[in-house]
Short mmCIF file of C-alpha atoms and ligand atoms in Angstrom, two decimals:
data_model
loop_
_atom_site.label_atom_id
_atom_site.label_comp_id
_atom_site.label_asym_id
_atom_site.label_seq_id
_atom_site.Cartn_x
_atom_site.Cartn_y
_atom_site.Cartn_z
CA HIS Y 1 183.30 84.17 226.75
CA ALA Y 2 185.79 86.32 224.89
CA LYS Y 3 189.45 87.06 225.23
CA GLN Y 4 191.26 89.96 223.73
CA LYS Y 5 194.09 89.15 221.37
CA GLY Y 6 195.53 92.21 219.69
CA ASN Y 7 192.47 94.05 218.46
CA HIS Y 8 190.52 90.86 217.71
CA TYR Y 9 188.04 89.15 219.95
CA LEU Y 10 188.18 85.37 219.81
CA PHE Y 11 184.94 83.70 220.79
CA PHE Y 12 184.94 80.18 222.00
CA ASN Y 13 183.13 77.73 224.14
CA ASP Y 14 185.14 77.12 227.30
CA SER Y 15 184.52 73.40 227.66
CA MET Y 16 185.12 72.73 223.97
CA ASN Y 17 188.35 74.63 224.16
CA GLU Y 18 189.47 72.86 227.31
CA GLN Y 19 188.81 69.52 225.66
CA ALA Y 20 190.79 70.45 222.57
CA VAL Y 21 193.70 71.65 224.70
CA LYS Y 22 193.63 68.44 226.74
CA ARG Y 23 193.63 66.33 223.59
CA LEU Y 24 196.56 68.23 222.17
CA GLN Y 25 198.41 67.83 225.47
CA ILE Y 26 197.86 64.08 225.45
CA GLU Y 27 198.87 63.86 221.79
CA ASN Y 28 202.14 65.64 222.64
CA LEU Y 29 202.67 63.50 225.73
CA MET Y 30 202.23 60.38 223.61
CA ARG Y 31 204.71 61.58 220.99
CA TYR Y 32 207.24 62.26 223.75
CA GLY Y 33 206.31 59.04 225.55
CA LEU Y 34 206.98 56.96 222.43
CA LYS Y 35 210.46 58.47 222.19
CA GLU Y 36 211.18 58.08 225.90
CA ASP Y 37 209.69 54.60 226.36
CA HIS Y 38 206.83 55.59 228.68
CA PHE Y 39 204.49 52.87 227.40
CA VAL Y 40 204.66 49.67 229.39
CA VAL Y 41 202.71 46.44 229.19
CA TYR Y 42 200.74 44.83 232.01
CA TYR Y 43 199.33 41.30 231.88
CA GLN Y 44 196.00 40.00 233.11
CA PRO Y 45 195.70 36.23 233.62
CA LYS Y 46 193.04 34.20 231.83
CA MET Y 47 192.07 31.24 234.00
CA ASP Y 48 190.41 27.90 233.33
CA ILE Y 49 187.11 28.06 235.22
CA LYS Y 50 187.21 24.38 236.23
CA THR Y 51 190.85 23.86 237.20
CA GLY Y 52 191.70 27.41 238.26
CA GLU Y 53 194.86 27.14 236.18
CA LEU Y 54 196.36 29.82 234.02
CA VAL Y 55 195.62 29.34 230.33
CA GLY Y 56 196.85 32.62 228.90
CA MET Y 57 196.95 36.35 229.46
CA GLU Y 58 195.96 39.64 227.88
CA ALA Y 59 198.57 42.33 227.30
CA LEU Y 60 197.22 45.74 228.34
CA VAL Y 61 199.11 48.95 227.69
CA ARG Y 62 199.91 51.41 230.48
CA PHE Y 63 201.09 54.97 229.85
CA ILE Y 64 203.31 56.11 232.68
CA THR Y 65 204.35 59.75 232.36
CA PRO Y 66 206.89 61.32 234.74
CA LYS Y 67 204.84 64.52 235.14
CA LYS Y 68 201.17 63.50 234.86
CA GLY Y 69 201.43 60.03 236.38
CA ILE Y 70 199.55 57.11 234.87
CA ILE Y 71 197.11 58.00 232.10
CA SER Y 72 194.31 55.46 231.64
CA PRO Y 73 193.93 53.62 228.29
CA GLY Y 74 190.31 54.75 228.33
CA VAL Y 75 191.62 58.30 227.97
CA PHE Y 76 194.58 58.01 225.60
CA ILE Y 77 193.62 55.07 223.34
CA PRO Y 78 190.69 56.91 221.67
CA ILE Y 79 192.95 59.91 221.01
CA ALA Y 80 195.75 57.67 219.71
CA GLU Y 81 193.19 56.03 217.41
CA GLU Y 82 192.30 59.41 215.94
CA THR Y 83 195.85 60.70 215.56
CA GLY Y 84 197.13 57.37 214.22
CA GLN Y 85 199.65 57.08 217.07
CA ILE Y 86 197.91 53.83 218.01
CA ILE Y 87 199.87 52.15 215.21
CA GLU Y 88 203.22 52.87 216.84
CA ILE Y 89 201.88 52.27 220.36
CA GLY Y 90 200.37 48.96 219.24
CA GLU Y 91 203.72 47.84 217.84
CA VAL Y 92 205.52 48.77 221.05
CA VAL Y 93 202.98 46.68 222.98
CA LEU Y 94 203.33 43.72 220.60
CA ASP Y 95 207.13 43.92 220.76
CA LYS Y 96 207.21 44.03 224.57
CA ALA Y 97 204.61 41.29 224.91
CA CYS Y 98 206.61 39.00 222.57
CA LYS Y 99 209.81 39.70 224.48
CA ASP Y 100 208.25 39.01 227.90
CA VAL Y 101 206.47 35.86 226.76
CA LYS Y 102 209.63 34.55 225.10
CA ASN Y 103 211.40 34.98 228.46
CA TRP Y 104 208.66 33.20 230.38
CA ILE Y 105 208.67 30.33 227.90
CA ASP Y 106 212.48 30.05 228.09
CA GLN Y 107 212.28 30.00 231.89
CA ASP Y 108 209.71 27.20 231.62
CA LEU Y 109 207.13 29.34 233.42
CA PHE Y 110 204.58 29.55 230.62
CA ASN Y 111 203.49 27.63 227.56
CA GLY Y 112 200.29 29.32 226.34
CA ARG Y 113 199.26 32.31 224.29
CA VAL Y 114 199.51 36.00 224.95
CA ALA Y 115 196.57 38.03 223.63
CA VAL Y 116 197.39 41.45 222.23
CA ASN Y 117 194.76 44.04 221.27
CA LEU Y 118 194.79 45.10 217.64
CA SER Y 119 193.22 48.45 216.81
CA ALA Y 120 191.17 49.14 213.68
CA LYS Y 121 193.96 51.35 212.31
CA GLN Y 122 196.49 48.54 212.67
CA PHE Y 123 194.10 45.95 211.26
CA SER Y 124 193.73 47.85 207.99
CA LEU Y 125 197.46 48.44 207.41
CA PRO Y 126 198.31 46.91 204.03
CA ASP Y 127 201.53 45.41 205.44
CA LEU Y 128 200.05 44.25 208.77
CA THR Y 129 201.16 40.62 208.47
CA THR Y 130 204.72 41.61 207.52
CA ARG Y 131 204.91 43.99 210.49
CA ILE Y 132 203.77 41.21 212.83
CA ASP Y 133 206.19 38.70 211.26
CA VAL Y 134 209.08 41.12 211.78
CA ILE Y 135 208.25 41.59 215.49
CA LEU Y 136 207.82 37.85 216.08
CA GLN Y 137 211.12 37.14 214.27
CA LYS Y 138 212.98 39.82 216.18
CA ASN Y 139 211.88 38.24 219.46
CA GLN Y 140 212.31 34.66 218.24
CA LEU Y 141 208.73 33.92 219.24
CA PRO Y 142 206.79 31.37 217.14
CA SER Y 143 203.43 32.74 215.98
CA TYR Y 144 201.79 29.84 217.81
CA PHE Y 145 202.11 31.85 221.05
CA LEU Y 146 200.18 34.85 219.80
CA GLU Y 147 196.50 35.69 219.87
CA LEU Y 148 195.08 38.95 218.55
CA GLU Y 149 191.93 40.55 220.01
CA ILE Y 150 189.91 42.46 217.46
CA THR Y 151 186.63 44.27 218.16
CA GLU Y 152 183.39 43.66 216.29
CA GLY Y 153 183.49 47.18 214.86
CA THR Y 154 186.91 46.56 213.33
CA VAL Y 155 185.93 43.41 211.46
CA MET Y 156 182.40 44.51 210.51
CA ASP Y 157 183.60 47.71 208.86
CA ASP Y 158 184.49 45.80 205.70
CA PRO Y 159 183.75 42.11 206.40
CA GLN Y 160 185.04 40.76 203.06
CA GLU Y 161 188.35 42.55 203.49
CA ALA Y 162 188.44 41.43 207.12
CA ILE Y 163 188.07 37.79 206.10
CA ALA Y 164 191.14 38.06 203.84
CA ILE Y 165 193.24 39.74 206.54
CA MET Y 166 192.13 37.27 209.19
CA ARG Y 167 192.93 34.34 206.91
CA SER Y 168 196.49 35.52 206.40
CA LEU Y 169 196.95 35.86 210.18
CA SER Y 170 195.26 32.56 210.92
CA ALA Y 171 197.41 30.79 208.29
CA ARG Y 172 200.45 31.75 210.38
CA GLY Y 173 199.04 29.97 213.41
CA ILE Y 174 198.02 33.18 215.11
CA HIS Y 175 194.76 32.83 217.05
CA LEU Y 176 192.02 35.41 216.61
CA ALA Y 177 189.49 36.59 219.17
CA ILE Y 178 186.49 38.87 218.85
CA ASP Y 179 186.69 41.36 221.70
CA ASP Y 180 183.77 42.98 223.55
CA PHE Y 181 181.36 40.64 221.79
CA GLY Y 182 177.76 41.81 221.82
CA THR Y 183 178.48 45.51 222.30
CA GLY Y 184 178.74 46.29 218.59
CA TYR Y 185 176.86 44.89 215.69
CA SER Y 186 177.96 41.51 214.40
CA SER Y 187 176.26 39.59 211.71
CA LEU Y 188 176.02 35.91 212.53
CA ALA Y 189 176.42 35.14 208.83
CA TYR Y 190 179.83 36.79 208.87
CA LEU Y 191 180.81 35.47 212.27
CA LYS Y 192 180.57 32.01 210.71
CA GLN Y 193 182.93 32.99 207.88
CA PHE Y 194 185.62 34.61 210.02
CA PRO Y 195 188.49 32.25 210.91
CA LEU Y 196 188.05 32.87 214.64
CA ASN Y 197 189.18 30.90 217.67
CA THR Y 198 187.73 32.83 220.58
CA LEU Y 199 184.81 35.00 221.52
CA LYS Y 200 185.15 37.35 224.48
CA VAL Y 201 181.97 38.13 226.37
CA ASP Y 202 182.02 41.79 227.34
CA LYS Y 203 182.08 42.78 230.99
CA ALA Y 204 178.75 44.60 230.61
CA PHE Y 205 177.02 41.22 230.10
CA VAL Y 206 178.85 39.62 233.00
CA ASP Y 207 177.76 42.56 235.19
CA ASP Y 208 174.13 41.88 234.24
CA MET Y 209 174.17 38.25 235.27
CA ASN Y 210 172.37 38.98 238.54
CA THR Y 211 169.12 39.28 236.56
CA ASP Y 212 167.31 36.48 234.68
CA ARG Y 213 167.43 38.46 231.46
CA GLY Y 214 171.15 39.12 231.86
CA ARG Y 215 171.85 35.48 232.59
CA ASN Y 216 169.83 34.38 229.55
CA MET Y 217 171.80 36.81 227.43
CA VAL Y 218 175.14 35.30 228.47
CA ASP Y 219 173.65 31.85 227.97
CA SER Y 220 172.73 32.81 224.39
CA ILE Y 221 176.16 34.25 223.65
CA VAL Y 222 177.93 31.16 224.97
CA THR Y 223 175.59 28.94 222.94
CA ILE Y 224 176.26 30.90 219.75
CA ALA Y 225 180.00 30.69 220.38
CA HIS Y 226 179.91 26.95 220.96
CA ASN Y 227 177.75 26.39 217.88
CA LEU Y 228 180.47 28.17 215.93
CA ASP Y 229 183.13 25.99 217.63
CA LEU Y 230 184.61 28.97 219.39
CA HIS Y 231 186.26 29.12 222.77
CA VAL Y 232 184.57 31.51 225.22
CA VAL Y 233 186.31 33.94 227.56
CA ALA Y 234 184.21 35.97 230.00
CA GLU Y 235 185.71 39.36 230.86
CA GLY Y 236 185.45 41.44 233.99
CA VAL Y 237 184.55 38.61 236.36
CA GLU Y 238 184.75 40.03 239.87
CA GLN Y 239 182.55 37.86 242.08
CA ALA Y 240 182.40 34.19 243.02
CA GLU Y 241 178.66 34.16 242.18
CA GLN Y 242 179.43 35.21 238.61
CA LEU Y 243 182.00 32.45 238.38
CA VAL Y 244 179.48 29.83 239.51
CA LEU Y 245 176.90 31.03 236.97
CA LEU Y 246 179.45 31.12 234.16
CA GLU Y 247 180.52 27.58 234.94
CA GLU Y 248 176.88 26.46 234.79
CA LEU Y 249 176.65 28.07 231.36
CA ASN Y 250 179.75 26.15 230.19
CA CYS Y 251 181.98 29.14 229.77
CA GLN Y 252 185.54 27.71 229.89
CA THR Y 253 187.77 30.68 230.62
CA ILE Y 254 187.49 33.76 232.79
CA GLN Y 255 189.43 36.96 233.08
CA GLY Y 256 188.81 39.49 235.81
CA TYR Y 257 189.62 40.95 239.18
CA TYR Y 258 188.22 37.81 240.83
CA TYR Y 259 191.55 36.16 239.99
CA SER Y 260 193.76 39.12 239.31
CA LYS Y 261 193.95 42.67 238.08
CA PRO Y 262 196.44 43.34 235.26
CA LEU Y 263 199.99 42.86 236.62
CA SER Y 264 203.34 44.43 235.82
CA PRO Y 265 205.83 42.05 234.11
CA GLU Y 266 207.60 41.56 237.46
CA GLU Y 267 204.33 40.83 239.27
CA PHE Y 268 203.24 38.51 236.48
CA SER Y 269 206.53 36.57 236.76
CA GLU Y 270 205.70 36.05 240.44
CA PHE Y 271 202.18 34.97 239.53
CA LEU Y 272 203.63 32.40 237.10
CA ARG Y 273 206.01 31.07 239.76
CA GLY Y 274 203.07 30.73 242.15
CA GLN Y 275 201.08 28.83 239.52
CA LYS Y 276 203.97 26.43 238.94
CA GLN Y 277 204.03 25.45 242.61
CA ARG Y 278 200.37 24.47 242.61
P1 LIG N 301 189.57 45.59 226.78
O1 LIG N 301 190.39 45.09 225.65
O2 LIG N 301 188.14 45.19 226.83
O3 LIG N 301 190.35 45.15 228.10
C1 LIG N 301 189.72 44.78 229.29
C2 LIG N 301 189.67 45.93 230.27
O4 LIG N 301 188.89 45.55 231.40
C3 LIG N 301 191.04 46.33 230.82
O5 LIG N 301 191.01 47.73 231.06
C4 LIG N 301 191.07 45.56 232.16
O6 LIG N 301 191.96 46.12 233.08
C5 LIG N 301 189.64 45.71 232.59
N1 LIG N 301 189.21 44.66 233.51
C6 LIG N 301 189.56 43.35 233.50
N2 LIG N 301 188.97 42.66 234.49
C7 LIG N 301 188.21 43.56 235.16
C8 LIG N 301 187.32 43.46 236.30
O7 LIG N 301 187.13 42.40 236.88
N3 LIG N 301 186.70 44.60 236.69
C9 LIG N 301 186.90 45.78 236.06
N4 LIG N 301 186.26 46.86 236.52
N5 LIG N 301 187.71 45.93 234.98
C10 LIG N 301 188.36 44.82 234.53
P2 LIG N 301 192.19 48.69 230.62
O8 LIG N 301 193.50 48.00 230.81
O9 LIG N 301 191.96 49.99 231.31
O10 LIG N 301 191.98 48.87 229.07
C11 LIG N 301 190.85 49.50 228.56
C12 LIG N 301 190.72 49.32 227.08
O11 LIG N 301 191.79 49.99 226.40
C13 LIG N 301 190.83 47.86 226.63
O12 LIG N 301 189.60 47.22 226.82
C14 LIG N 301 191.20 48.05 225.18
O13 LIG N 301 190.06 48.35 224.41
C15 LIG N 301 192.09 49.27 225.24
N6 LIG N 301 193.49 48.82 225.26
C16 LIG N 301 194.29 48.47 226.31
N7 LIG N 301 195.52 48.13 225.88
C17 LIG N 301 195.51 48.25 224.54
C18 LIG N 301 196.50 48.03 223.51
O14 LIG N 301 197.65 47.63 223.73
N8 LIG N 301 196.11 48.29 222.21
C19 LIG N 301 194.84 48.72 221.91
N9 LIG N 301 194.53 48.94 220.61
N10 LIG N 301 193.90 48.92 222.83
C20 LIG N 301 194.23 48.68 224.14
CA1 LIG N 302 190.88 43.16 224.78
CA1 LIG N 303 187.32 43.33 225.94
CA1 LIG N 304 185.84 46.00 227.15
#
């Protein structure tokens, strides 16, 4: 394919070009969206499998553009990771999550932790802990109410460095969770050294629980977690049958459409009020 531009012919691959254009568009939309406050935070409940009570929630970013509608995190997060915009987006999410949770605590609707995703780029910022302190301070939220979800890839990139960073976060009372456990490569030797609180079983494993092999896999993951004294959260639980199996395997907490999809702050307030009346 060639297009004439002056007296030059530019050769390019259509699909490659389209992709590059789309990326650039999203990068520009994100820059504009950061200025215009188009990033909002939704909350997905984490429920105790035995009591059916709310134990916490995960903050999940939503990008709502006036012209292109909602853009999925699956689309913009990888681009934001590459451009570095994830740092600013991540701080907007943390700030909003702290503000909302502070409100819910003050209204006596909630008394647990909010889990916020921390990208690899944020994790390796030299002043990460200061940045988090500033946001907690600004919102008058004690660090006790915060949990950070970090993927295996992020912490296994430089495990020794990761231990130091995690220690400084953990020393503040912030809880740490390994996200999407089992999808990357984790060394058990390191897992033991990380000051972790929670291990999140990836949805892919929960989806596989209808087979013996899949069930054994989740059983193994839960056993590893418990041997390391870690709390287990199963992600992406959609069906009652999965819930029953997870309870048999002693998984304590579940997150998924079975209970609720991620909710807007207004919807989540309603959810909290409903929980209180139980
Ligand atoms: P994640 O951290 O693994 O988050 C869980 C994802 O699974 C969310 O997708 C959630 O909506 C979805 N999910 C939860 N329960 C179910 C279920 O029962 N069925 C199905 N089909 N899906 C379920 P979401 O919100 O689209 O986010 C996708 C990914 O984008 C997240 O995966 C996370 O890696 C990233 N992400 C989202 N928000 C942030 C953020 O604020 N910062 C960073 N760095 N990454 C974020
Ligand atoms: Ca997560
Ligand atoms: Ca996850
Ligand atoms: Ca995931």
